[in-house]
Coordinates of C-alpha atoms and ligand atoms in Angstrom, one line a residue:
M1 CA 56.3 -4.7 -19.7
T2 CA 54.1 -3.9 -17.8
K3 CA 51.1 -5.9 -16.7
I4 CA 48.2 -4.0 -16.4
K5 CA 46.2 -1.9 -19.1
L6 CA 43.9 0.5 -19.3
L7 CA 40.8 -1.1 -21.4
P8 CA 39.9 0.1 -23.9
P9 CA 36.8 2.4 -24.0
D10 CA 34.3 0.2 -25.4
L11 CA 35.3 -2.8 -22.5
I12 CA 34.7 0.3 -19.8
N13 CA 31.0 0.4 -21.5
K14 CA 30.1 -2.9 -21.5
I15 CA 31.5 -3.3 -17.7
A16 CA 29.2 -0.6 -16.4
A17 CA 26.8 -1.9 -18.7
G18 CA 26.7 -4.4 -16.5
E19 CA 25.7 -2.4 -13.5
V20 CA 23.6 0.2 -15.6
V21 CA 21.0 -2.0 -17.3
E22 CA 20.3 -5.0 -16.2
R23 CA 17.1 -6.1 -18.1
P24 CA 14.7 -3.8 -20.9
S25 CA 13.4 -2.7 -17.7
S26 CA 16.5 -0.7 -16.6
V27 CA 16.6 0.5 -20.2
V28 CA 13.2 1.9 -19.6
K29 CA 14.3 3.2 -16.5
E30 CA 17.1 5.3 -17.6
L31 CA 14.9 6.4 -21.2
L32 CA 12.4 7.7 -19.3
E33 CA 14.7 10.0 -17.1
N34 CA 16.6 11.6 -19.7
S35 CA 13.1 12.4 -21.2
I36 CA 11.8 13.6 -17.8
D37 CA 15.6 15.5 -17.1
A38 CA 14.8 18.0 -20.5
G39 CA 12.0 18.8 -19.8
A40 CA 9.8 16.7 -21.3
T41 CA 5.4 17.3 -20.8
E42 CA 4.7 14.1 -23.0
I43 CA 6.5 11.3 -23.2
K44 CA 5.6 7.6 -25.5
V45 CA 6.6 4.3 -24.2
T46 CA 6.7 1.5 -27.1
I47 CA 7.6 -1.9 -26.6
E48 CA 7.7 -5.2 -28.4
K49 CA 8.3 -8.5 -26.5
G50 CA 9.0 -7.1 -23.6
G51 CA 11.3 -4.8 -24.1
I52 CA 13.8 -7.5 -25.9
N53 CA 13.0 -6.6 -29.8
L54 CA 12.5 -2.7 -29.5
I55 CA 12.6 -0.5 -26.6
E56 CA 11.8 3.2 -27.6
V57 CA 10.4 5.9 -26.2
S58 CA 9.4 9.2 -27.2
D59 CA 9.4 12.5 -25.4
N60 CA 8.6 16.3 -26.6
G61 CA 11.7 17.3 -24.2
S62 CA 14.9 19.8 -25.1
G63 CA 16.1 17.7 -27.8
M64 CA 20.1 17.2 -28.3
S65 CA 21.8 19.4 -30.8
E66 CA 24.1 17.2 -33.0
D67 CA 27.6 18.1 -31.2
D68 CA 25.4 17.1 -27.9
A69 CA 23.4 13.8 -29.7
K70 CA 27.1 12.2 -30.6
L71 CA 28.6 12.7 -27.1
A72 CA 25.3 11.1 -25.1
F73 CA 26.6 8.5 -26.5
V74 CA 30.3 8.5 -24.9
Q75 CA 30.7 7.3 -21.6
H76 CA 30.6 10.4 -18.2
A77 CA 29.5 12.4 -21.1
T78 CA 26.5 14.6 -18.9
S79 CA 24.7 18.3 -19.4
K80 CA 23.7 17.6 -15.8
I81 CA 26.9 18.0 -13.4
L82 CA 30.4 19.9 -14.0
T83 CA 31.8 19.4 -10.3
E84 CA 32.3 17.9 -7.9
K85 CA 30.5 20.8 -5.7
D86 CA 27.5 19.5 -8.0
L87 CA 27.7 16.4 -7.0
A88 CA 26.7 17.0 -3.8
N89 CA 23.4 18.9 -4.9
I90 CA 22.1 17.1 -7.3
T91 CA 18.4 18.0 -9.0
S92 CA 18.0 16.2 -12.2
L93 CA 17.6 11.9 -12.5
G94 CA 20.8 11.4 -14.2
F95 CA 24.1 12.6 -13.3
R96 CA 25.8 9.9 -14.1
G97 CA 26.5 10.2 -17.5
E98 CA 27.1 7.5 -18.6
A99 CA 23.1 5.3 -19.5
L100 CA 23.4 5.8 -23.2
A101 CA 27.5 5.3 -23.3
S102 CA 25.8 1.8 -21.5
I103 CA 22.6 0.8 -22.9
N104 CA 24.5 1.1 -26.3
S105 CA 27.2 -0.6 -25.7
V106 CA 24.7 -3.7 -25.5
A107 CA 21.9 -3.1 -27.8
R108 CA 21.8 -1.0 -31.4
T109 CA 20.6 2.3 -30.1
N110 CA 19.6 5.6 -32.3
I111 CA 18.9 9.0 -30.9
I112 CA 16.5 11.1 -33.1
T113 CA 16.3 14.5 -32.0
K114 CA 15.2 18.2 -32.6
T115 CA 15.8 21.2 -31.2
K116 CA 13.5 23.9 -31.2
E117 CA 16.2 25.8 -33.3
G118 CA 18.0 22.8 -34.8
E119 CA 16.7 20.7 -37.7
G120 CA 16.9 17.5 -36.9
I121 CA 19.0 14.9 -37.3
S122 CA 19.6 11.4 -36.1
V123 CA 22.8 9.2 -34.6
S124 CA 23.8 6.4 -34.2
S125 CA 27.1 4.4 -34.0
E126 CA 28.5 2.2 -36.8
N127 CA 31.5 -0.2 -36.0
D128 CA 32.2 1.9 -32.6
R129 CA 32.0 5.0 -34.9
I130 CA 29.5 7.7 -33.7
I131 CA 27.3 9.0 -36.9
A132 CA 24.9 11.7 -37.1
K133 CA 22.7 11.8 -40.4
P134 CA 20.1 14.2 -40.7
S135 CA 16.1 13.4 -40.1
A136 CA 13.6 15.6 -41.9
G137 CA 10.0 16.2 -40.3
I138 CA 10.6 15.6 -37.0
N139 CA 8.9 17.2 -34.0
T140 CA 10.9 19.5 -31.2
G141 CA 12.2 16.4 -28.6
T142 CA 13.9 13.5 -28.2
K143 CA 13.3 10.0 -29.2
V144 CA 15.2 6.7 -28.4
T145 CA 15.3 3.4 -30.4
V146 CA 16.7 0.4 -28.6
L147 CA 17.1 -2.7 -30.9
N148 CA 17.6 -6.9 -29.5
I149 CA 19.1 -5.8 -26.4
F150 CA 22.2 -7.8 -25.3
E151 CA 22.6 -8.7 -29.4
K152 CA 26.3 -8.9 -28.8
I153 CA 26.3 -10.3 -25.5
P154 CA 24.7 -14.4 -25.4
A155 CA 25.2 -14.6 -21.5
R156 CA 23.7 -11.7 -20.5
R157 CA 20.4 -12.1 -23.1
K158 CA 20.7 -15.5 -21.6
F159 CA 19.4 -14.2 -18.2
L160 CA 16.4 -12.7 -19.6
K161 CA 13.3 -14.0 -17.8
S162 CA 9.9 -14.4 -20.0
E163 CA 8.3 -12.2 -22.3
S164 CA 5.7 -11.6 -20.2
S165 CA 8.0 -11.3 -17.1
E166 CA 10.2 -8.6 -18.6
Y167 CA 7.4 -6.9 -19.4
R168 CA 5.6 -6.9 -16.1
K169 CA 9.0 -5.2 -14.6
I170 CA 8.8 -2.6 -17.3
I171 CA 5.1 -1.9 -16.3
E172 CA 6.5 -1.5 -12.6
V173 CA 9.4 1.3 -13.8
F174 CA 7.0 2.7 -16.1
I175 CA 4.3 3.0 -12.7
K176 CA 6.5 4.5 -10.3
T177 CA 7.5 7.5 -12.6
A178 CA 4.4 7.7 -13.8
L179 CA 3.2 8.0 -9.8
I180 CA 5.7 10.9 -9.7
N181 CA 5.3 12.7 -12.4
P182 CA 1.7 13.8 -12.8
G183 CA 2.1 16.5 -15.0
I184 CA 3.4 14.4 -17.4
S185 CA 1.6 13.1 -20.1
F186 CA 2.5 8.9 -20.0
Q187 CA 1.3 6.2 -22.7
L188 CA 2.6 2.9 -23.0
I189 CA 2.3 0.6 -25.7
H190 CA 3.4 -3.4 -25.8
N191 CA 3.0 -5.2 -29.4
K192 CA 1.1 -2.5 -31.2
K193 CA -1.4 -2.6 -28.3
E194 CA -2.1 0.8 -26.4
S195 CA -1.3 -0.7 -21.7
Y196 CA -1.7 2.9 -20.1
N197 CA -2.9 6.8 -21.0
L198 CA -2.3 8.6 -18.8
A199 CA -3.4 11.9 -19.7
K200 CA -1.5 14.8 -17.9
A201 CA -2.5 15.2 -14.6
S202 CA -3.6 18.3 -11.5
S203 CA -2.3 15.9 -8.9
F204 CA 0.1 13.4 -7.1
H205 CA -3.5 12.0 -5.9
E206 CA -5.4 12.0 -9.9
R207 CA -2.5 10.1 -11.0
I208 CA -2.6 7.8 -8.6
I209 CA -6.6 7.0 -9.3
Q210 CA -6.2 7.2 -12.9
V211 CA -3.2 4.3 -12.1
F212 CA -4.9 2.4 -9.5
K213 CA -8.9 3.5 -9.8
E214 CA -9.9 1.5 -7.0
Y215 CA -8.4 3.4 -4.2
E216 CA -10.7 6.4 -4.9
S217 CA -12.0 6.7 -2.6
D218 CA -10.1 4.5 0.2
L219 CA -6.9 6.6 0.9
I220 CA -5.8 8.7 3.9
E221 CA -3.1 11.7 3.3
L222 CA -0.6 11.8 5.5
F223 CA 1.1 15.5 5.8
F224 CA 4.1 16.8 7.3
S225 CA 6.4 19.2 6.9
D226 CA 8.8 20.9 8.9
P227 CA 12.0 22.8 7.1
S228 CA 14.1 20.2 7.0
I229 CA 11.9 17.2 6.0
K230 CA 8.6 16.6 4.6
V231 CA 6.4 13.6 4.5
E232 CA 3.4 13.5 2.3
G233 CA 0.8 11.3 -0.1
Y234 CA -1.4 8.5 0.9
I235 CA -1.2 5.3 2.5
S236 CA -4.8 2.5 2.6
H237 CA -7.1 3.1 5.5
P238 CA -6.1 -0.2 7.7
S239 CA -9.1 -2.8 5.8
G240 CA -6.9 -2.3 3.5
N241 CA -4.1 -4.0 3.6
R242 CA -2.8 -6.3 0.9
K243 CA -0.3 -9.3 1.5
D244 CA 2.2 -8.5 -0.6
K245 CA 4.4 -5.5 -1.3
K246 CA 3.5 -4.9 -4.8
R247 CA 1.5 -1.9 -3.8
Q248 CA 3.8 0.0 -2.1
F249 CA 5.1 3.4 -3.3
L250 CA 7.9 4.9 -1.8
F251 CA 9.6 8.2 -3.5
I252 CA 12.4 10.2 -2.4
N253 CA 13.4 14.1 -3.4
N254 CA 10.7 12.3 -7.0
R255 CA 12.9 9.6 -7.4
P256 CA 11.2 6.1 -7.2
I257 CA 13.5 4.4 -4.3
N258 CA 13.4 1.1 -2.6
N259 CA 14.4 1.4 1.3
P260 CA 12.9 -1.3 2.8
L261 CA 13.9 0.1 6.4
I262 CA 11.0 2.8 5.6
A263 CA 8.4 0.9 4.2
Q264 CA 8.8 -0.6 7.8
A265 CA 8.3 2.3 9.2
I266 CA 5.1 2.7 7.1
K267 CA 4.3 -0.3 8.8
S268 CA 5.3 0.1 12.2
G269 CA 2.6 3.6 12.1
Y270 CA -0.2 1.2 11.5
G271 CA 0.6 -0.3 14.7
T272 CA -2.0 -2.8 15.7
N273 CA -3.8 -1.9 13.2
L274 CA -2.4 -4.5 10.4
M275 CA -1.6 -8.5 12.0
T276 CA 2.0 -9.3 11.0
Q277 CA 1.6 -10.7 7.5
E278 CA -0.6 -7.9 6.1
Q279 CA 1.2 -5.1 4.4
P280 CA -0.2 -1.3 4.0
V281 CA -0.4 -0.1 0.7
F282 CA 1.0 3.0 1.0
F283 CA 2.0 6.0 -2.2
V284 CA 4.3 8.5 -0.2
K285 CA 6.9 11.1 -0.9
I286 CA 9.8 12.8 1.3
T287 CA 11.6 15.8 0.4
L288 CA 15.1 16.2 1.6
P289 CA 17.6 19.1 0.9
T290 CA 20.0 17.5 -0.9
D291 CA 22.5 17.8 1.4
Q292 CA 21.2 15.3 3.4
L293 CA 21.3 12.3 1.1
D294 CA 23.4 11.1 -0.9
V295 CA 21.9 9.9 -4.6
N296 CA 25.2 8.6 -5.6
V297 CA 25.1 4.8 -4.4
H298 CA 23.6 2.3 -7.0
P299 CA 24.6 3.1 -10.1
R300 CA 20.5 2.0 -11.2
K301 CA 20.0 5.2 -9.1
D302 CA 16.5 3.5 -7.1
E303 CA 18.6 3.6 -3.5
V304 CA 20.0 6.1 -1.6
R305 CA 21.2 6.8 1.7
F306 CA 20.5 9.7 4.5
T307 CA 22.5 11.6 6.3
N308 CA 20.5 10.8 9.3
E309 CA 18.3 7.4 8.6
Q310 CA 17.0 7.5 11.9
L311 CA 15.5 10.8 12.1
V312 CA 13.5 10.2 9.2
F313 CA 12.5 7.4 10.4
K314 CA 11.2 8.2 13.0
I315 CA 9.1 10.9 11.2
V316 CA 7.6 8.9 8.8
F317 CA 6.2 6.5 11.2
K318 CA 4.9 9.2 13.1
A319 CA 3.2 10.9 10.5
V320 CA 1.5 7.6 9.5
R321 CA 0.6 7.4 12.7
K322 CA -0.8 11.0 13.1
A323 CA -2.9 10.7 10.0
L324 CA -4.2 7.3 11.0
E325 CA -4.7 8.3 14.6
T326 CA -6.9 11.3 13.2
L327 CA -8.8 9.4 10.8
L328 CA -9.8 6.3 13.2
S329 CA -10.5 9.0 16.0
S330 CA -12.6 10.6 13.2
E331 CA -14.1 7.6 12.1
I332 CA -16.4 6.7 15.3
T333 CA -18.0 10.4 15.1
T334 CA -19.1 10.3 11.4
K335 CA -20.3 6.8 12.0
I336 CA -23.2 8.3 13.6
S337 CA -25.3 10.4 11.6
P338 CA -27.8 8.5 9.1
A339 CA -30.0 6.7 11.4
F340 CA -30.9 10.3 12.8
P341 CA -34.1 11.9 11.7
Q342 CA -37.1 10.9 14.0
V343 CA -36.4 13.8 16.5
A344 CA -34.1 15.9 14.1
G345 CA -36.5 18.8 12.2
K346 CA -36.9 18.6 8.2
E347 CA -33.9 20.4 7.5
N348 CA -31.9 19.8 10.1
Y349 CA -32.4 16.1 9.0
K350 CA -30.9 17.7 6.0
S351 CA -27.9 20.1 7.1
L352 CA -27.2 16.2 9.0
E353 CA -27.4 14.8 5.7
N354 CA -25.7 17.2 3.3
R355 CA -22.9 16.6 6.1
T356 CA -22.3 13.3 6.2
N357 CA -22.0 13.7 2.6
N358 CA -19.7 16.9 2.7
F359 CA -17.3 15.0 5.0
P360 CA -14.0 14.9 3.4
K361 CA -12.6 11.4 1.6
E362 CA -9.3 12.9 2.6
R363 CA -8.1 15.1 5.6
K364 CA -5.4 17.4 5.1
A365 CA -3.9 18.1 8.6
S366 CA -4.1 22.0 9.7
V367 CA -1.1 23.6 11.4
G368 CA -2.8 23.2 14.7
D369 CA -2.1 18.9 13.7
S370 CA 1.1 19.7 13.0
I371 CA 2.1 22.1 15.8
E372 CA 0.7 18.7 18.0
F373 CA 2.7 16.2 15.3
T374 CA 5.5 17.7 16.7
R375 CA 4.5 17.7 20.6
S376 CA 4.1 14.3 20.1
L377 CA 7.1 14.0 18.1
L378 CA 8.9 15.5 21.5
A379 CA 6.7 13.1 23.9
P380 CA 6.3 9.7 22.5
K381 CA 4.2 7.6 23.6
D382 CA 3.3 3.8 21.5
N383 CA -0.7 3.4 22.1
V384 CA -2.9 4.9 19.6
N385 CA -5.9 4.1 21.5
E386 CA -4.4 5.7 24.1
D387 CA -6.3 9.2 24.3
L388 CA -10.4 7.5 23.9
Y389 CA -8.9 5.4 27.1
T390 CA -9.7 6.8 30.5
D391 CA -9.8 5.1 33.9
E392 CA -13.2 7.1 35.1
L393 CA -15.9 4.9 33.3
E394 CA -19.1 5.9 33.2
V395 CA -21.3 3.0 31.9
L396 CA -25.5 2.1 31.8
Q397 CA -27.1 -1.0 29.2
V398 CA -29.9 0.5 27.3
F399 CA -32.8 -2.1 26.2
D400 CA -30.9 -5.2 27.5
T401 CA -28.6 -4.6 23.6
Y402 CA -26.1 -1.3 23.7
I403 CA -24.2 0.5 26.6
I404 CA -23.7 3.9 26.5
T405 CA -20.5 5.4 27.8
E406 CA -18.6 9.1 27.5
Q407 CA -15.0 9.4 25.6
N408 CA -13.6 12.0 24.5
H409 CA -16.3 14.3 24.7
N410 CA -18.0 11.9 22.9
L411 CA -21.2 9.9 23.8
L412 CA -20.9 6.4 22.0
I413 CA -23.6 4.5 22.0
I414 CA -22.6 1.0 21.8
D415 CA -23.7 -2.9 20.3
Q416 CA -22.8 -5.2 23.1
H417 CA -22.8 -8.1 20.9
A418 CA -20.9 -6.8 18.2
A419 CA -18.7 -5.8 20.7
A420 CA -18.0 -8.9 22.6
E421 CA -17.7 -10.8 18.9
R422 CA -15.3 -8.2 18.4
I423 CA -12.9 -8.6 21.5
T424 CA -13.4 -12.6 20.8
F425 CA -12.5 -12.9 17.9
E426 CA -9.6 -10.7 18.5
K427 CA -8.7 -13.2 21.6
I428 CA -9.0 -15.5 19.6
Y429 CA -7.0 -14.4 16.5
K430 CA -4.2 -13.4 18.6
K431 CA -3.9 -17.3 21.0
F432 CA -4.8 -19.2 17.6
M433 CA -1.4 -16.8 15.6
D434 CA 0.7 -17.6 18.7
E435 CA 0.5 -21.0 19.0
K436 CA -0.5 -22.2 15.2
K437 CA -3.6 -24.2 17.2
L438 CA -6.6 -23.9 19.8
P439 CA -6.8 -25.9 23.2
S440 CA -8.9 -28.2 22.2
Q441 CA -11.7 -30.3 25.0
K442 CA -13.3 -33.2 24.3
L443 CA -16.8 -33.7 24.6
L444 CA -18.6 -36.3 27.1
L445 CA -21.6 -37.1 24.8
P446 CA -20.5 -36.9 20.8
E447 CA -22.2 -34.3 18.8
E448 CA -24.3 -36.6 16.1
I449 CA -25.4 -34.2 13.0
N450 CA -26.8 -35.3 9.9
L451 CA -25.4 -34.0 7.2
H452 CA -25.5 -34.4 3.2
E453 CA -22.8 -36.6 1.0
S454 CA -21.1 -33.6 -0.5
E455 CA -20.9 -32.2 3.5
I456 CA -19.3 -35.2 4.6
A457 CA -16.8 -35.1 1.5
R458 CA -15.8 -31.4 2.5
L459 CA -15.3 -32.0 6.1
K460 CA -13.3 -35.1 5.0
S461 CA -10.9 -32.6 3.6
L462 CA -10.8 -30.6 5.8
K463 CA -9.9 -33.1 9.2
T464 CA -6.2 -31.4 9.5
R465 CA -7.4 -28.1 9.8
L466 CA -10.4 -27.6 11.9
E467 CA -8.8 -30.0 14.1
S468 CA -5.6 -27.0 14.8
F469 CA -9.1 -25.0 16.2
G470 CA -9.9 -27.7 18.5
F471 CA -12.5 -29.9 15.9
E472 CA -12.5 -33.5 16.3
Y473 CA -14.9 -35.9 14.4
S474 CA -15.4 -38.9 12.9
L475 CA -17.3 -39.7 9.8
K476 CA -20.0 -41.6 8.2
S477 CA -21.2 -41.9 5.3
N478 CA -24.5 -39.3 5.7
S479 CA -23.5 -38.1 9.7
I480 CA -20.3 -36.7 11.8
S481 CA -20.1 -36.8 15.6
I482 CA -18.1 -34.2 16.7
L483 CA -15.5 -35.6 19.5
A484 CA -14.0 -32.0 20.6
V485 CA -14.4 -28.9 20.3
P486 CA -12.4 -25.6 21.3
D487 CA -12.8 -25.3 25.0
I488 CA -13.7 -21.8 24.8
L489 CA -17.1 -22.9 22.6
N490 CA -17.6 -26.2 25.4
G491 CA -20.9 -25.8 26.9
K492 CA -22.3 -23.4 23.8
D493 CA -24.4 -24.1 20.5
I494 CA -22.1 -26.2 19.6
K495 CA -24.3 -27.0 16.7
R496 CA -24.8 -24.3 15.0
T497 CA -21.3 -23.2 15.2
F498 CA -20.6 -26.2 13.3
M499 CA -22.8 -25.7 11.0
E500 CA -22.1 -22.0 10.7
I501 CA -18.8 -23.1 10.1
L502 CA -19.8 -25.3 7.1
E503 CA -21.5 -23.2 5.5
E504 CA -19.1 -20.3 5.6
I505 CA -15.8 -22.0 4.1
D506 CA -17.5 -22.6 1.0
D507 CA -15.8 -24.3 -1.5
K508 CA -15.2 -20.4 -2.9
S509 CA -12.9 -19.3 0.4
L510 CA -10.9 -23.0 0.3
A511 CA -9.3 -22.2 -2.5
K512 CA -9.0 -18.9 -1.9
E513 CA -5.7 -18.3 1.4
E514 CA -5.2 -19.5 5.4
I515 CA -6.3 -16.2 5.9
S516 CA -10.0 -16.0 4.9
F517 CA -10.8 -19.4 5.7
L518 CA -8.9 -18.2 9.1
N519 CA -11.1 -15.4 9.6
K520 CA -14.4 -17.1 8.6
V521 CA -13.5 -20.1 11.5
I522 CA -12.6 -17.9 13.7
S523 CA -15.3 -15.1 13.8
S524 CA -18.0 -18.2 13.6
I525 CA -16.5 -19.7 17.2
A526 CA -16.5 -15.9 18.0
C527 CA -20.1 -14.7 17.4
H528 CA -21.6 -17.9 19.3
T529 CA -19.7 -17.6 22.0
S530 CA -20.0 -14.3 22.9
I531 CA -22.7 -12.3 25.2
R532 CA -25.9 -12.0 23.0
A533 CA -28.3 -8.7 22.5
G534 CA -30.8 -8.6 24.6
V535 CA -29.0 -9.9 27.8
G536 CA -28.7 -7.8 30.6
I537 CA -25.3 -7.6 32.3
T538 CA -24.5 -5.5 35.2
T539 CA -22.1 -2.6 35.1
L540 CA -19.4 -3.8 36.4
Q541 CA -20.0 -6.3 32.7
A542 CA -20.3 -3.0 30.3
K543 CA -17.0 -1.6 31.3
K544 CA -15.0 -4.7 31.0
I545 CA -16.7 -4.7 27.5
V546 CA -15.9 -1.2 26.8
E547 CA -12.4 -0.8 28.4
D548 CA -11.7 -4.1 26.2
L549 CA -13.3 -2.9 23.3
L550 CA -11.3 0.3 23.6
K551 CA -8.2 -1.4 22.9
C552 CA -9.2 -4.0 19.9
N553 CA -7.5 -3.6 16.8
Q554 CA -11.1 -2.8 14.9
P555 CA -13.3 -1.7 17.5
Y556 CA -14.6 -0.1 15.1
S557 CA -16.7 -3.0 12.9
C558 CA -17.3 -6.7 13.9
P559 CA -16.2 -9.3 12.3
H560 CA -18.6 -9.7 9.7
G561 CA -18.5 -6.1 8.9
R562 CA -21.2 -4.4 11.1
P563 CA -20.5 -1.8 12.9
I564 CA -19.9 -1.5 16.6
I565 CA -19.9 1.9 18.1
W566 CA -21.6 5.2 17.0
S567 CA -21.1 8.3 18.4
L568 CA -22.0 11.9 18.2
T569 CA -20.2 14.6 19.1
N570 CA -20.7 17.2 22.1
N571 CA -21.2 19.4 19.3
E572 CA -24.1 17.6 17.4
L573 CA -26.0 17.2 20.8
E574 CA -25.8 21.0 20.9
K575 CA -27.0 21.9 17.5
Q576 CA -29.7 19.1 18.0
F577 CA -31.2 21.1 20.8
K578 CA -30.6 24.1 19.5
R579 CA -27.9 25.6 21.6
K580 CA -25.8 26.5 18.6
L581 CA -26.8 26.6 15.4
Ligands
LIG601 P1 23.2 11.4 -18.2 O1 21.3 11.3 -17.7 O2 23.4 11.0 -16.9 O3 23.2 12.3 -18.1 P2 22.9 9.9 -20.2 O4 23.7 8.8 -20.5 O5 21.6 8.9 -19.7 O6 23.1 10.2 -19.2 O7 23.0 11.1 -21.2 C1 24.0 11.6 -21.9 C2 23.0 12.9 -21.5 O8 22.5 13.2 -22.9 C3 21.9 14.3 -21.1 O9 23.4 14.3 -20.0 C4 21.5 15.1 -22.1 O10 22.0 16.3 -21.6 C5 22.0 14.2 -23.2 N1 20.2 13.4 -22.6 C6 19.6 12.4 -23.4 N2 18.5 11.8 -23.4 C7 17.8 13.1 -23.7 C8 16.3 13.4 -23.6 N3 15.4 12.4 -24.3 N4 16.0 15.1 -24.6 C9 17.4 15.2 -24.6 N5 19.4 15.2 -23.5 C10 19.3 14.5 -23.3
LIG602 MG1 20.0 9.6 -18.6

């Protein structure tokens, strides 16, 4: 007698199901994929109790004949591939032919389906026999109902999380699927309440906005295409960053894919425009010839393997960098228009105004851009602000407040205080991030300030946090003596800075994250230690400010959000003086 036995089909299914069906959201994913593969244009998902009690997906796709519907329950039964060659050239979402068999092995599953020509039927398996019954009065399409997941496998059911956490995972799957299929309408109903109702959209962008209204005006378009790869989609402005990676959507050949390496490439494309802990928002689609990637590396198909991963990484990185460079340099240029009218005739003012308003929210790369892009691919340079920076810098200070200079055919007018504030802010920020504290300087004479009781209480609770910024103090019942300050603040207006910090870090921001606390403290220090408006400076000082500013991560606005640079293109000057129409 042999020891090795072939497993019965039912057991094979259960083992495979362990890989495919991890939790309710995996069922939703498989059923959605099937509906999309069936050419559906309308898909409705109904969920009860986070999918633990009920998952139902109905579509208006092709439907199945009775024989097909019965076969659909069988392991490795698929209509999508036939030969090994097909495996290297997969264009459908499904191909393994194991989803329905696996789902059916872990939960009571019923398929009601009808093709255009055929009659409606209802198929389910009872005591391991597949049974089909007529089902009258249904439209073309398919409805799959999955009841009480893992009911037959208590060990697995125990691993399910709470209803709300399972539902959150379903929403994730639903959103990813909806984003990459804008041409399909999607509805999601949970516990009889509608969560999403997304009408058919005309573009990827429109679908993104349907799902996340907050990005309506904030996304930057990304586009690169050559015969071997296409990268397109939208990324956030650096200022739209988040602390988490929840708004990072990557699609490869129309599949939602997790790929930390590519996510990293996108983040790297932002360079110093993002701090280490800041995460970009992105919706990126990559399209590759099917022989350039292997989708059959993961039973749930949410990972892929690239034939040339390094190349994909590099192209994505460059595409992001390019999009941001275009945006950030045009951002300086567009800061101009509003305050212009004194010298412009009425009509000109109007045209200026129109131009500002018409400035496209998204920018599409032109042919020229992609030639330039290829060139920059061949000669990698890594500094984002490099183009802005030249050695021969001519500067002029006017009104003791503004610095005028020329960069890249733009005339820049720079607010000296805002610029200096930004420079100091980034310098202090970096120092703090590197060393986790700022150097402190003891005061010869402690600075005494009378304070309100509530302020004293607040300062008591902030003592250690403020100490890391170099502030040391002792508190009495209604006054404070400041004993030491960040060394950069020594000799400056300590009292005002301290009071401003105290005001800025109101209770609300304290409750918030460390980062906003950090920003507020550092921007107050930066504000009071930077050169003011109305102060004459030497040419050398002015040059230094311009140079340092152009090296900043965010040279366009000061830490309080006021603009720093107003720029005019040569073209605009020519129009202004009617050299050009
Ligand atoms: P796969 O999708 O990998 O082929 P599945 O087990 O998910 O495997 O589905 C098996 C087969 O059932 C599919 O190949 C398809 O022919 C059919 N099928 C499943 N769901 C649908 C649906 N919603 N509409 C039409 N046909 C479907
Ligand atoms: Mg499938």
